[in-house]
Amino acid sequence: MSAREYDLIVIGAGPVGENVADRAVQGGLSVVVVESELVGGECSYWACIPSKAMLRPGAALRAARDVQGAAAAVTGELDAAAVLARRDTFVHDWDDTSQVEWLQGAGIDLVRGHGRLTGEREVTVTGADGTETVLVARHAVAVSTGSAALIPDVPGLRDVQPWTSREATGMREVPASLAILGGGVVGSEMATLFTSLGIPVTVIARSALLRGVEPFAGEAVAKALRDAGAVVRTGVEVDSAARDADGDVVLTLTDGSEVRAAEVLVATGRVPRTHDVGLDAVGLTPGAWLEVDDTLRVRGVDWLYAVGDVNHRALLTHQGKYQGRAAGDVIAARARSRTVDDAPWGVHVATADHFAVPQVVFTEPEVAAVGHTQASAEKAGLEVRVLDYDLASVSGASEVADHYRGQARAIVDEQRRVLVGATFVGQDVGELLHSATVAIVGEVPLERLWHAVPSYPTISEVWLRLLEAYGRPTAE
Ligand SMILES: Cc1cc2nc3c(=O)[nH]c(=O)nc-3n(C[C@H](O)[C@H](O)[C@H](O)COP(=O)(O)OP(=O)(O)OC[C@H]3O[C@@H](n4cnc5c(N)ncnc54)[C@H](O)[C@@H]3O)c2cc1C
């Protein structure tokens, strides 16, 4: 069998693989991507896009209900069938034609099938009909195979056929009730979604919701869920699972209590999709996260790159795409024997990946966070000053909603007098986040931030209030 040769082979055509390939083509390389399911990946069809498409109607309804004059016009509940139809539009009915056309337009070749490393810079693709195509890379192979839901090792859990985020985002019918294992981002967003669809929801979380962001964020989300009728059980785990004679799932918890629901959704973390990509052929461990340096190169294999979820740095589409742009540039530069050590992306990958990862959680209320929390800044040994402000006291917020509830926190590194973290909780705060990201990544001195005047009346006025809480710094 003759092998097809390219400068770069990318395994996985999710958002990240697409970006690696696009940047490498722009850098003058010939590139092929290998995809076993849909071009566009998890994000486009079973994660970011469908979940946000279904969360938005609930957010819009809550927003209208909290504006006098508009509230009277809201006479019903969410139309679940229309919510699912909206989702179908956003995922193009799980048809990737438009993304394939984009690949073609960008000059990227596509081979459909399951890709495995079978030697040095060699990938063998097995198509749906069993045919094999051997691809050889002149310069590099990038693994961008993403991650999948972790199913915890709980007796009986696999037998009850639990939902993962795939079944939830791809559902054809809303179940009669839902138990959700896990109070992280996926669990909390799904709890918001299914509560807004009007079914009984029980969240079972080992710790508080949204661990990893400021504690007040998870507390606000838990309160809103409870106010909306959900049951939020924290500090407990599931001991065993079974289905009863009616087909309902019965979960027995560590405190001896039981939770019953029509379905159970597992949202307890992710595992890398590396169990069957031929890692053993290059001396790496199948099923492991792929450890990379700041140029996204796998440690110990100089032609292999791992980009996006699969390297476990930040399991977010925007961060993965950012890595993808850097990796594509790096691979193209190295292919031309150019150095990347003093190129700007090396520095940026280290900075943005390690210190300023922005994330919006589309719960009720919305949570937006970037950089350090108070706890992580203190743990990092920074001399920290914490600025808190009640978002409801910002005049722009009261224009947005009659009973606006929210909170803002900024973390200042007192030694450098720059912002190193920010967290906002409240309606529409997602759009506030990028201002904080710019201030943190740009290391804007607080003295300068005073001159970035927020418009009146917008929620952005919280910046002025936070700076006032700090007190005008005097330049030395
Ligand atoms: C419910 C949910 C909601 C989310 N919402 C957000 C959000 O709002 N914002 C955000 O930033 N992030 C969100 N994420 C995270 C986001 O989905 C991931 O970070 C992102 O999809 C990672 O992109 P990727 O390209 O690395 O992997 P993926 O999107 O998983 O793409 C990997 C691709 O590789 C293919 N593949 C795998 N193995 C092989 C193989 N051996 N051969 C060929 N092809 C292969 C897969 O079929 C897939 O198409 C969410 C995740 C979940 C689960």
Tab-separated table of N, CA and C in Angstrom, residues 213-352:
chain	number	residue	atom	x	y	z
A	213	VAL	N	-13.612	28.075	41.197
A	213	VAL	CA	-13.814	29.526	41.113
A	213	VAL	C	-14.090	30.036	42.532
A	214	GLU	N	-14.260	31.356	42.676
A	214	GLU	CA	-14.495	31.911	44.012
A	214	GLU	C	-15.723	31.235	44.634
A	215	PRO	N	-15.682	30.882	45.911
A	215	PRO	CA	-16.798	30.157	46.529
A	215	PRO	C	-18.151	30.868	46.382
A	216	PHE	N	-18.164	32.214	46.368
A	216	PHE	CA	-19.467	32.896	46.303
A	216	PHE	C	-20.180	32.603	44.981
A	217	ALA	N	-19.425	32.215	43.954
A	217	ALA	CA	-20.058	31.927	42.658
A	217	ALA	C	-20.890	30.646	42.747
A	218	GLY	N	-20.295	29.581	43.263
A	218	GLY	CA	-21.012	28.317	43.407
A	218	GLY	C	-22.197	28.456	44.354
A	219	GLU	N	-22.000	29.269	45.411
A	219	GLU	CA	-23.104	29.462	46.374
A	219	GLU	C	-24.281	30.148	45.688
A	220	ALA	N	-23.987	31.139	44.836
A	220	ALA	CA	-25.076	31.863	44.145
A	220	ALA	C	-25.813	30.929	43.185
A	221	VAL	N	-25.062	30.063	42.494
A	221	VAL	CA	-25.696	29.138	41.549
A	221	VAL	C	-26.549	28.119	42.305
A	222	ALA	N	-26.014	27.605	43.422
A	222	ALA	CA	-26.788	26.631	44.214
A	222	ALA	C	-28.075	27.264	44.726
A	223	LYS	N	-27.983	28.512	45.175
A	223	LYS	CA	-29.186	29.192	45.691
A	223	LYS	C	-30.219	29.380	44.577
A	224	ALA	N	-29.742	29.807	43.409
A	224	ALA	CA	-30.680	30.033	42.298
A	224	ALA	C	-31.339	28.714	41.870
A	225	LEU	N	-30.560	27.634	41.877
A	225	LEU	CA	-31.139	26.335	41.506
A	225	LEU	C	-32.215	25.939	42.510
A	226	ARG	N	-31.884	26.108	43.791
A	226	ARG	CA	-32.882	25.742	44.825
A	226	ARG	C	-34.112	26.624	44.705
A	227	ASP	N	-33.908	27.923	44.489
A	227	ASP	CA	-35.059	28.835	44.336
A	227	ASP	C	-35.931	28.413	43.158
A	228	ALA	N	-35.295	27.801	42.146
A	228	ALA	CA	-36.051	27.384	40.950
A	228	ALA	C	-36.645	25.986	41.117
A	229	GLY	N	-36.427	25.379	42.290
A	229	GLY	CA	-37.082	24.094	42.568
A	229	GLY	C	-36.174	22.884	42.521
A	230	ALA	N	-34.901	23.057	42.171
A	230	ALA	CA	-33.993	21.901	42.116
A	230	ALA	C	-33.563	21.508	43.531
A	231	VAL	N	-33.175	20.255	43.673
A	231	VAL	CA	-32.591	19.791	44.934
A	231	VAL	C	-31.086	19.737	44.713
A	232	VAL	N	-30.333	20.418	45.569
A	232	VAL	CA	-28.871	20.401	45.429
A	232	VAL	C	-28.291	19.732	46.665
A	233	ARG	N	-27.726	18.547	46.477
A	233	ARG	CA	-27.155	17.788	47.594
A	233	ARG	C	-25.636	17.871	47.479
A	234	THR	N	-24.986	18.515	48.425
A	234	THR	CA	-23.524	18.593	48.384
A	234	THR	C	-22.940	17.773	49.538
A	235	GLY	N	-21.673	17.404	49.384
A	235	GLY	CA	-20.995	16.635	50.440
A	235	GLY	C	-21.417	15.175	50.487
A	236	VAL	N	-22.034	14.686	49.401
A	236	VAL	CA	-22.408	13.263	49.344
A	236	VAL	C	-21.956	12.668	48.011
A	237	GLU	N	-21.849	11.350	48.010
A	237	GLU	CA	-21.489	10.648	46.773
A	237	GLU	C	-22.473	9.514	46.542
A	238	VAL	N	-22.407	8.947	45.348
A	238	VAL	CA	-23.285	7.819	45.039
A	238	VAL	C	-22.551	6.523	45.368
A	239	ASP	N	-23.233	5.664	46.120
A	239	ASP	CA	-22.666	4.366	46.507
A	239	ASP	C	-22.980	3.302	45.471
A	240	SER	N	-24.230	3.331	44.941
A	240	SER	CA	-24.628	2.331	43.956
A	240	SER	C	-25.799	2.851	43.138
A	241	ALA	N	-26.013	2.212	41.991
A	241	ALA	CA	-27.105	2.624	41.107
A	241	ALA	C	-27.808	1.390	40.570
A	242	ALA	N	-29.117	1.524	40.338
A	242	ALA	CA	-29.893	0.419	39.746
A	242	ALA	C	-31.144	1.025	39.122
A	243	ARG	N	-31.815	0.247	38.262
A	243	ARG	CA	-33.123	0.700	37.765
A	243	ARG	C	-34.202	-0.095	38.482
A	244	ASP	N	-35.325	0.546	38.856
A	244	ASP	CA	-36.402	-0.189	39.517
A	244	ASP	C	-37.361	-0.761	38.468
A	245	ALA	N	-38.429	-1.398	38.936
A	245	ALA	CA	-39.351	-2.088	38.024
A	245	ALA	C	-40.008	-1.122	37.037
A	246	ASP	N	-40.122	0.170	37.430
A	246	ASP	CA	-40.728	1.168	36.523
A	246	ASP	C	-39.722	1.737	35.526
A	247	GLY	N	-38.472	1.322	35.670
A	247	GLY	CA	-37.444	1.840	34.760
A	247	GLY	C	-36.740	3.073	35.279
A	248	ASP	N	-37.147	3.551	36.470
A	248	ASP	CA	-36.470	4.729	37.037
A	248	ASP	C	-35.108	4.338	37.618
A	249	VAL	N	-34.197	5.297	37.604
A	249	VAL	CA	-32.887	5.060	38.214
A	249	VAL	C	-33.007	5.326	39.710
A	250	VAL	N	-32.447	4.413	40.507
A	250	VAL	CA	-32.416	4.614	41.957
A	250	VAL	C	-30.947	4.703	42.366
A	251	LEU	N	-30.589	5.843	42.929
A	251	LEU	CA	-29.199	6.043	43.368
A	251	LEU	C	-29.164	5.978	44.881
A	252	THR	N	-28.298	5.148	45.420
A	252	THR	CA	-28.128	5.110	46.875
A	252	THR	C	-26.886	5.929	47.210
A	253	LEU	N	-27.067	6.902	48.100
A	253	LEU	CA	-25.973	7.818	48.421
A	253	LEU	C	-25.206	7.359	49.662
A	254	THR	N	-24.040	7.969	49.852
A	254	THR	CA	-23.170	7.547	50.965
A	254	THR	C	-23.814	7.816	52.329
A	255	ASP	N	-24.776	8.716	52.403
A	255	ASP	CA	-25.448	8.951	53.695
A	255	ASP	C	-26.658	8.027	53.884
A	256	GLY	N	-26.828	7.054	52.972
A	256	GLY	CA	-27.905	6.078	53.112
A	256	GLY	C	-29.199	6.480	52.424
A	257	SER	N	-29.304	7.726	52.000
A	257	SER	CA	-30.551	8.176	51.361
A	257	SER	C	-30.588	7.728	49.901
A	258	GLU	N	-31.775	7.842	49.292
A	258	GLU	CA	-31.949	7.436	47.893
A	258	GLU	C	-32.440	8.610	47.055
A	259	VAL	N	-32.017	8.619	45.811
A	259	VAL	CA	-32.524	9.602	44.848
A	259	VAL	C	-33.073	8.824	43.665
A	260	ARG	N	-34.299	9.169	43.241
A	260	ARG	CA	-34.921	8.505	42.080
A	260	ARG	C	-35.100	9.518	40.968
A	261	ALA	N	-34.864	9.069	39.747
A	261	ALA	CA	-35.076	9.954	38.590
A	261	ALA	C	-35.235	9.092	37.347
A	262	ALA	N	-35.856	9.682	36.327
A	262	ALA	CA	-36.054	8.937	35.075
A	262	ALA	C	-34.708	8.630	34.424
A	263	GLU	N	-33.767	9.582	34.526
A	263	GLU	CA	-32.421	9.375	33.959
A	263	GLU	C	-31.389	9.935	34.923
A	264	VAL	N	-30.162	9.460	34.789
A	264	VAL	CA	-29.054	10.037	35.559
A	264	VAL	C	-27.997	10.520	34.566
A	265	LEU	N	-27.564	11.749	34.791
A	265	LEU	CA	-26.541	12.360	33.930
A	265	LEU	C	-25.229	12.409	34.703
A	266	VAL	N	-24.186	11.824	34.113
A	266	VAL	CA	-22.882	11.803	34.770
A	266	VAL	C	-22.040	12.971	34.269
A	267	ALA	N	-21.650	13.839	35.177
A	267	ALA	CA	-20.826	15.013	34.818
A	267	ALA	C	-19.722	15.149	35.851
A	268	THR	N	-18.895	14.114	35.925
A	268	THR	CA	-17.892	14.053	36.995
A	268	THR	C	-16.466	14.199	36.463
A	269	GLY	N	-16.324	14.747	35.269
A	269	GLY	CA	-14.979	14.985	34.757
A	269	GLY	C	-14.793	14.401	33.367
A	270	ARG	N	-13.591	14.522	32.856
A	270	ARG	CA	-13.290	14.097	31.488
A	270	ARG	C	-12.084	13.173	31.479
A	271	VAL	N	-12.021	12.316	30.468
A	271	VAL	CA	-10.823	11.490	30.230
A	271	VAL	C	-10.320	11.804	28.819
A	272	PRO	N	-8.999	11.690	28.603
A	272	PRO	CA	-8.472	12.009	27.271
A	272	PRO	C	-8.848	10.936	26.257
A	273	ARG	N	-9.135	11.343	25.011
A	273	ARG	CA	-9.395	10.318	23.976
A	273	ARG	C	-8.050	9.900	23.383
A	274	THR	N	-7.307	9.117	24.184
A	274	THR	CA	-5.988	8.661	23.731
A	274	THR	C	-5.826	7.160	23.891
A	275	HIS	N	-6.931	6.457	24.242
A	275	HIS	CA	-6.784	5.016	24.504
A	275	HIS	C	-6.530	4.243	23.217
A	276	ASP	N	-6.944	4.820	22.056
A	276	ASP	CA	-6.823	4.049	20.809
A	276	ASP	C	-6.267	4.919	19.670
A	277	VAL	N	-5.204	5.663	19.966
A	277	VAL	CA	-4.573	6.469	18.906
A	277	VAL	C	-3.138	6.011	18.647
A	278	GLY	N	-2.796	4.826	19.139
A	278	GLY	CA	-1.482	4.253	18.840
A	278	GLY	C	-0.341	4.854	19.647
A	279	LEU	N	-0.635	5.347	20.842
A	279	LEU	CA	0.442	5.948	21.645
A	279	LEU	C	1.531	4.927	21.957
A	280	ASP	N	1.118	3.661	22.112
A	280	ASP	CA	2.122	2.629	22.426
A	280	ASP	C	3.148	2.487	21.300
A	281	ALA	N	2.736	2.814	20.066
A	281	ALA	CA	3.670	2.690	18.932
A	281	ALA	C	4.828	3.673	19.040
A	282	VAL	N	4.652	4.729	19.858
A	282	VAL	CA	5.739	5.707	19.999
A	282	VAL	C	6.222	5.789	21.442
A	283	GLY	N	5.947	4.714	22.217
A	283	GLY	CA	6.494	4.631	23.573
A	283	GLY	C	5.729	5.421	24.613
A	284	LEU	N	4.492	5.837	24.297
A	284	LEU	CA	3.699	6.581	25.285
A	284	LEU	C	2.573	5.680	25.805
A	285	THR	N	1.924	6.119	26.881
A	285	THR	CA	0.928	5.273	27.541
A	285	THR	C	-0.479	5.538	26.988
A	286	PRO	N	-1.115	4.530	26.384
A	286	PRO	CA	-2.488	4.729	25.911
A	286	PRO	C	-3.416	5.129	27.063
A	287	GLY	N	-4.323	6.054	26.770
A	287	GLY	CA	-5.298	6.472	27.782
A	287	GLY	C	-4.821	7.599	28.671
A	288	ALA	N	-3.552	8.022	28.493
A	288	ALA	CA	-3.024	9.080	29.369
A	288	ALA	C	-3.215	10.458	28.721
A	289	TRP	N	-3.309	11.494	29.571
A	289	TRP	CA	-3.228	12.864	29.057
A	289	TRP	C	-1.828	13.046	28.478
A	290	LEU	N	-1.693	13.837	27.431
A	290	LEU	CA	-0.380	14.005	26.795
A	290	LEU	C	0.300	15.274	27.322
A	291	GLU	N	1.407	15.073	27.989
A	291	GLU	CA	2.110	16.211	28.588
A	291	GLU	C	2.925	16.943	27.536
A	292	VAL	N	2.775	18.274	27.480
A	292	VAL	CA	3.457	19.050	26.439
A	292	VAL	C	4.266	20.194	27.045
A	293	ASP	N	5.206	20.714	26.243
A	293	ASP	CA	5.919	21.925	26.660
A	293	ASP	C	5.135	23.144	26.155
A	294	ASP	N	5.687	24.332	26.334
A	294	ASP	CA	4.927	25.529	25.971
A	294	ASP	C	4.824	25.761	24.466
A	295	THR	N	5.455	24.887	23.659
A	295	THR	CA	5.207	24.964	22.218
A	295	THR	C	4.253	23.847	21.789
A	296	LEU	N	3.612	23.197	22.762
A	296	LEU	CA	2.626	22.132	22.537
A	296	LEU	C	3.242	20.842	22.019
A	297	ARG	N	4.556	20.703	22.145
A	297	ARG	CA	5.239	19.488	21.698
A	297	ARG	C	5.237	18.476	22.842
A	298	VAL	N	4.929	17.216	22.480
A	298	VAL	CA	4.878	16.158	23.496
A	298	VAL	C	6.288	15.904	24.012
A	299	ARG	N	6.401	15.883	25.325
A	299	ARG	CA	7.731	15.693	25.907
A	299	ARG	C	8.310	14.348	25.467
A	300	GLY	N	9.509	14.392	24.915
A	300	GLY	CA	10.216	13.162	24.558
A	300	GLY	C	10.045	12.715	23.119
A	301	VAL	N	9.105	13.321	22.356
A	301	VAL	CA	8.919	12.922	20.943
A	301	VAL	C	8.912	14.205	20.103
A	302	ASP	N	10.022	14.486	19.405
A	302	ASP	CA	10.179	15.842	18.869
A	302	ASP	C	9.306	16.153	17.648
A	303	TRP	N	8.642	15.150	17.049
A	303	TRP	CA	7.767	15.420	15.905
A	303	TRP	C	6.278	15.344	16.269
A	304	LEU	N	5.988	15.095	17.565
A	304	LEU	CA	4.598	14.881	17.976
A	304	LEU	C	4.088	16.044	18.837
A	305	TYR	N	2.926	16.551	18.481
A	305	TYR	CA	2.300	17.654	19.224
A	305	TYR	C	0.950	17.179	19.769
A	306	ALA	N	0.549	17.720	20.905
A	306	ALA	CA	-0.769	17.396	21.478
A	306	ALA	C	-1.437	18.722	21.828
A	307	VAL	N	-2.584	18.977	21.226
A	307	VAL	CA	-3.165	20.311	21.308
A	307	VAL	C	-4.645	20.199	21.689
A	308	GLY	N	-5.082	21.093	22.580
A	308	GLY	CA	-6.487	21.109	22.991
A	308	GLY	C	-6.709	20.271	24.241
A	309	ASP	N	-7.953	19.804	24.417
A	309	ASP	CA	-8.313	19.061	25.632
A	309	ASP	C	-7.298	17.977	25.968
A	310	VAL	N	-6.778	17.319	24.914
A	310	VAL	CA	-5.978	16.120	25.090
A	310	VAL	C	-4.698	16.362	25.909
A	311	ASN	N	-4.258	17.636	26.020
A	311	ASN	CA	-3.061	17.886	26.838
A	311	ASN	C	-3.409	18.341	28.260
A	312	HIS	N	-4.707	18.476	28.543
A	312	HIS	CA	-5.196	18.710	29.907
A	312	HIS	C	-4.793	20.058	30.493
A	313	ARG	N	-4.386	21.013	29.644
A	313	ARG	CA	-3.993	22.309	30.199
A	313	ARG	C	-5.207	23.151	30.571
A	314	ALA	N	-6.136	23.261	29.653
A	314	ALA	CA	-7.357	24.041	29.907
A	314	ALA	C	-8.424	23.474	28.981
A	315	LEU	N	-9.412	22.797	29.542
A	315	LEU	CA	-10.391	22.084	28.703
A	315	LEU	C	-11.489	23.045	28.262
A	316	LEU	N	-11.094	23.966	27.401
A	316	LEU	CA	-12.003	24.998	26.912
A	316	LEU	C	-11.715	25.234	25.431
A	317	THR	N	-12.762	25.452	24.659
A	317	THR	CA	-12.575	25.623	23.223
A	317	THR	C	-11.662	26.805	22.895
A	318	HIS	N	-11.922	27.962	23.524
A	318	HIS	CA	-11.119	29.147	23.144
A	318	HIS	C	-9.655	28.964	23.499
A	319	GLN	N	-9.378	28.287	24.632
A	319	GLN	CA	-7.973	28.064	24.991
A	319	GLN	C	-7.341	27.054	24.042
A	320	GLY	N	-8.114	26.029	23.657
A	320	GLY	CA	-7.600	25.032	22.729
A	320	GLY	C	-7.322	25.638	21.359
A	321	LYS	N	-8.221	26.515	20.908
A	321	LYS	CA	-8.010	27.155	19.606
A	321	LYS	C	-6.784	28.080	19.652
A	322	TYR	N	-6.616	28.717	20.779
A	322	TYR	CA	-5.444	29.575	20.992
A	322	TYR	C	-4.152	28.736	20.930
A	323	GLN	N	-4.201	27.580	21.602
A	323	GLN	CA	-3.070	26.651	21.506
A	323	GLN	C	-2.875	26.207	20.059
A	324	GLY	N	-4.004	25.955	19.370
A	324	GLY	CA	-3.950	25.478	17.986
A	324	GLY	C	-3.254	26.479	17.073
A	325	ARG	N	-3.567	27.756	17.261
A	325	ARG	CA	-2.904	28.791	16.441
A	325	ARG	C	-1.404	28.788	16.715
A	326	ALA	N	-1.054	28.687	18.013
A	326	ALA	CA	0.367	28.679	18.382
A	326	ALA	C	1.063	27.445	17.810
A	327	ALA	N	0.404	26.281	17.945
A	327	ALA	CA	1.038	25.038	17.479
A	327	ALA	C	1.233	25.062	15.966
A	328	GLY	N	0.220	25.526	15.239
A	328	GLY	CA	0.337	25.597	13.778
A	328	GLY	C	1.498	26.483	13.364
A	329	ASP	N	1.635	27.626	14.042
A	329	ASP	CA	2.741	28.550	13.747
A	329	ASP	C	4.091	27.920	14.077
A	330	VAL	N	4.143	27.260	15.228
A	330	VAL	CA	5.398	26.645	15.680
A	330	VAL	C	5.830	25.547	14.702
A	331	ILE	N	4.865	24.709	14.298
A	331	ILE	CA	5.200	23.581	13.403
A	331	ILE	C	5.693	24.129	12.060
A	332	ALA	N	5.014	25.171	11.555
A	332	ALA	CA	5.442	25.753	10.274
A	332	ALA	C	6.835	26.367	10.405
A	333	ALA	N	7.096	27.043	11.522
A	333	ALA	CA	8.419	27.663	11.710
A	333	ALA	C	9.504	26.598	11.803
A	334	ARG	N	9.223	25.556	12.562
A	334	ARG	CA	10.237	24.494	12.718
A	334	ARG	C	10.477	23.770	11.397
A	335	ALA	N	9.399	23.629	10.596
A	335	ALA	CA	9.552	22.951	9.301
A	335	ALA	C	10.528	23.722	8.415
A	336	ARG	N	10.620	25.029	8.641
A	336	ARG	CA	11.556	25.837	7.849
A	336	ARG	C	12.855	26.078	8.604
A	337	SER	N	13.084	25.272	9.640
A	337	SER	CA	14.284	25.388	10.487
A	337	SER	C	14.423	26.763	11.099
A	338	ARG	N	13.299	27.386	11.373
A	338	ARG	CA	13.361	28.667	12.078
A	338	ARG	C	13.205	28.410	13.564
A	339	THR	N	13.786	29.303	14.374
A	339	THR	CA	13.661	29.106	15.814
A	339	THR	C	12.338	29.687	16.291
A	340	VAL	N	11.778	29.067	17.311
A	340	VAL	CA	10.542	29.615	17.876
A	340	VAL	C	10.789	30.176	19.262
A	341	ASP	N	12.023	30.045	19.734
A	341	ASP	CA	12.260	30.380	21.127
A	341	ASP	C	11.993	31.851	21.452
A	342	ASP	N	12.308	32.749	20.495
A	342	ASP	CA	12.079	34.160	20.798
A	342	ASP	C	10.825	34.686	20.105
A	343	ALA	N	10.009	33.781	19.568
A	343	ALA	CA	8.769	34.208	18.917
A	343	ALA	C	7.708	34.501	19.974
A	344	PRO	N	6.813	35.441	19.663
A	344	PRO	CA	5.869	35.864	20.692
A	344	PRO	C	4.945	34.766	21.197
A	345	TRP	N	4.611	33.785	20.323
A	345	TRP	CA	3.619	32.802	20.802
A	345	TRP	C	4.143	31.988	21.962
A	346	GLY	N	5.449	31.697	21.989
A	346	GLY	CA	5.980	30.903	23.097
A	346	GLY	C	5.634	31.544	24.419
A	347	VAL	N	5.869	32.845	24.497
A	347	VAL	CA	5.586	33.588	25.715
A	347	VAL	C	4.082	33.588	25.978
A	348	HIS	N	3.310	33.799	24.917
A	348	HIS	CA	1.865	33.910	25.104
A	348	HIS	C	1.242	32.611	25.575
A	349	VAL	N	1.691	31.496	25.033
A	349	VAL	CA	1.111	30.232	25.473
A	349	VAL	C	1.339	30.078	26.970
A	350	ALA	N	2.567	30.374	27.403
A	350	ALA	CA	2.851	30.242	28.823
A	350	ALA	C	1.972	31.192	29.626
A	351	THR	N	1.844	32.430	29.170
A	351	THR	CA	1.099	33.422	29.940
A	351	THR	C	-0.374	33.085	29.994
A	352	ALA	N	-0.981	32.916	28.818
A	352	ALA	CA	-2.431	32.748	28.800
A	352	ALA	C	-2.854	31.394	29.331
